[in-house]
Amino acid sequence: MIKMNFKFLVSLLLFIFLNQISLPLIAQRQGGGFSGAYLFRENGTRPISLAGAYTAISNDPYTIFYNPAGLSSCAPVPMVYSSLSLMEFSRNYANLTYAQSIGDFGIGASISSHYAGSIIARNRTGNEIGKLSDYFFNLALGGSFATNFASFGLVVKYLNNTLQGSDVSGSGVAFDFGSKFNVMDLF
């Protein structure tokens, strides 16, 4: 009986171990291996504490990153500045965010930057040819309109990525649309 329980326990532990190493982690972010991955970075203490599930209760300036419809729910003239260092290797991220509600309307703006530190550039033979720095810049402007039971918002983002020390850069424009429905107010 003890031998059978031991075999069952070993088999169960082996099964659990194999499942743990063969399945990808659900909580793992899948966005660090391509350019612009810093845009997936969570902003603000409330959104981070909610693991990024901030779209339904967004009512502070960080709503410009999650659900632009929440801009009309913001208090008058809040301003938030956050600057923090990301991991090691001299990388840092900073943003300045503003939001204000004016009657049924809301407006917001954000400036974000991400500096990934310097790396030594080398040619094909391995000789040093200089230093390069990866720099991302993001400017966002948004607005929203609220009705009795819903609000709708739009954010326009200008994105720029520059490899400083070379002539390589890229820029683009992105749009975020959002809606927020107050279902409980309908009943």
XYZ file of C-alpha atoms in Angstrom:
187
model
C 0.000 0.000 0.000
C 2.792 2.420 0.904
C 4.678 1.476 -2.262
C 1.565 2.201 -4.376
C 1.036 5.587 -2.677
C 4.700 6.430 -3.255
C 4.410 5.572 -6.979
C 1.241 7.658 -7.243
C 2.890 10.596 -5.479
C 6.001 10.428 -7.683
C 3.843 10.160 -10.814
C 1.724 13.125 -9.730
C 4.783 15.265 -8.968
C 6.359 14.316 -12.305
C 3.137 15.208 -14.132
C 2.928 18.599 -12.390
C 6.600 19.321 -13.057
C 6.329 18.470 -16.768
C 3.232 20.635 -17.122
C 4.976 23.554 -15.444
C 8.000 23.480 -17.731
C 6.143 22.732 -20.963
C 3.334 25.302 -20.778
C 4.002 29.041 -21.186
C 3.316 31.268 -18.226
C -0.057 32.989 -18.463
C 1.130 36.068 -16.565
C 4.230 36.457 -18.736
C 4.268 39.494 -21.026
C 4.840 38.631 -24.669
C 6.066 42.019 -25.819
C 9.743 42.478 -25.096
C 11.285 41.208 -28.296
C 10.373 43.898 -30.794
C 10.661 47.642 -31.263
C 8.177 49.774 -29.385
C 7.698 47.158 -26.667
C 7.991 49.936 -24.085
C 4.465 50.985 -25.095
C 3.191 47.907 -23.236
C 4.671 49.208 -19.994
C 2.099 49.821 -17.274
C 1.834 53.420 -16.038
C 0.691 54.553 -12.595
C 0.255 52.774 -9.295
C -3.482 52.064 -9.645
C -3.185 50.448 -13.090
C -0.143 48.444 -11.999
C -1.942 47.193 -8.873
C -4.843 46.068 -11.078
C -2.434 44.245 -13.432
C -3.380 46.562 -16.286
C -7.134 45.922 -15.990
C -7.804 49.619 -15.655
C -10.265 50.316 -18.467
C -13.502 50.205 -16.450
C -12.549 52.415 -13.494
C -10.200 54.816 -15.225
C -10.743 58.246 -13.719
C -7.304 59.801 -13.330
C -4.739 61.110 -15.831
C -3.363 57.615 -16.500
C -6.590 56.843 -18.341
C -4.957 58.307 -21.449
C -2.877 55.099 -21.625
C -5.759 52.658 -21.020
C -9.221 53.989 -21.925
C -9.544 57.507 -23.336
C -13.271 57.520 -22.515
C -12.320 57.962 -18.860
C -10.919 61.459 -19.480
C -14.389 62.946 -18.917
C -14.472 61.259 -15.457
C -11.294 62.980 -14.243
C -11.260 65.632 -11.550
C -10.391 69.202 -12.557
C -6.725 69.922 -13.267
C -4.840 66.903 -11.901
C -1.247 66.639 -13.037
C 0.966 63.611 -12.540
C 4.679 63.209 -13.097
C 6.437 59.904 -12.758
C 10.019 59.013 -13.455
C 11.408 55.612 -12.646
C 14.298 53.436 -13.581
C 13.605 50.215 -15.413
C 15.704 47.236 -14.487
C 19.448 47.534 -14.989
C 21.697 48.615 -17.893
C 21.021 52.373 -17.463
C 17.517 52.116 -18.909
C 14.943 54.628 -17.726
C 11.382 55.588 -18.464
C 9.664 58.890 -17.704
C 6.281 60.421 -18.404
C 4.376 63.585 -17.694
C 0.600 63.219 -17.851
C -2.207 65.767 -17.608
C -5.993 65.362 -17.616
C -8.934 67.624 -16.860
C -12.699 67.359 -17.139
C -14.666 70.369 -18.318
C -18.377 69.694 -17.966
C -19.240 66.671 -20.137
C -15.880 66.806 -21.908
C -12.458 65.611 -20.889
C -9.029 66.455 -22.256
C -5.641 64.918 -21.653
C -2.037 65.015 -22.785
C 1.004 62.886 -22.142
C 4.700 62.972 -22.958
C 6.604 59.721 -22.469
C 10.195 58.753 -23.136
C 12.207 55.589 -22.819
C 15.983 55.526 -22.959
C 17.539 52.097 -23.317
C 21.126 53.040 -22.488
C 24.252 52.914 -24.627
C 25.658 49.949 -26.467
C 28.964 49.597 -28.279
C 28.499 49.356 -32.036
C 30.818 46.978 -33.853
C 31.388 46.145 -37.486
C 31.382 42.646 -38.975
C 34.923 41.942 -37.872
C 34.203 42.963 -34.278
C 35.996 46.306 -34.269
C 34.379 49.094 -32.263
C 32.916 51.826 -34.490
C 31.096 53.946 -31.901
C 28.323 53.997 -29.327
C 24.606 53.819 -30.028
C 21.648 54.704 -27.813
C 18.062 53.623 -28.364
C 15.552 56.376 -27.565
C 11.737 56.230 -27.789
C 9.468 59.271 -27.585
C 5.671 59.365 -27.390
C 3.361 62.386 -27.418
C -0.361 61.732 -26.829
C -3.340 64.097 -26.992
C -6.844 62.928 -26.164
C -10.403 63.952 -25.582
C -13.672 62.384 -24.497
C -17.372 63.158 -24.284
C -19.753 61.819 -21.630
C -23.514 61.278 -21.737
C -25.792 60.056 -18.941
C -24.952 56.388 -19.468
C -21.769 56.303 -21.585
C -18.611 58.137 -22.532
C -16.498 57.911 -25.668
C -12.905 58.981 -26.180
C -10.084 59.234 -28.691
C -6.322 59.563 -28.199
C -3.917 60.475 -31.003
C -0.307 59.422 -30.419
C 2.860 60.497 -32.189
C 5.570 57.852 -31.796
C 9.269 58.283 -32.540
C 12.120 55.803 -32.227
C 15.689 56.980 -32.800
C 18.940 55.064 -32.708
C 21.171 57.918 -31.570
C 24.671 57.788 -32.991
C 23.385 56.677 -36.381
C 21.000 58.006 -38.986
C 18.355 55.372 -38.230
C 14.981 56.558 -36.934
C 11.297 55.975 -37.436
C 8.073 57.668 -36.487
C 4.363 57.064 -36.802
C 0.900 57.980 -35.633
C -1.457 55.772 -33.612
C -5.089 56.139 -32.549
C -6.788 54.696 -29.468
C -10.577 54.635 -29.294
C -12.381 53.893 -26.056
C -15.851 53.624 -24.621
C -17.163 53.318 -21.096
C -20.764 52.317 -20.368
C -22.395 52.862 -16.983
C -24.695 49.848 -17.128
C -25.862 50.168 -13.523
C -27.174 53.683 -14.242
C -29.558 52.270 -16.864
C -31.630 50.375 -14.280
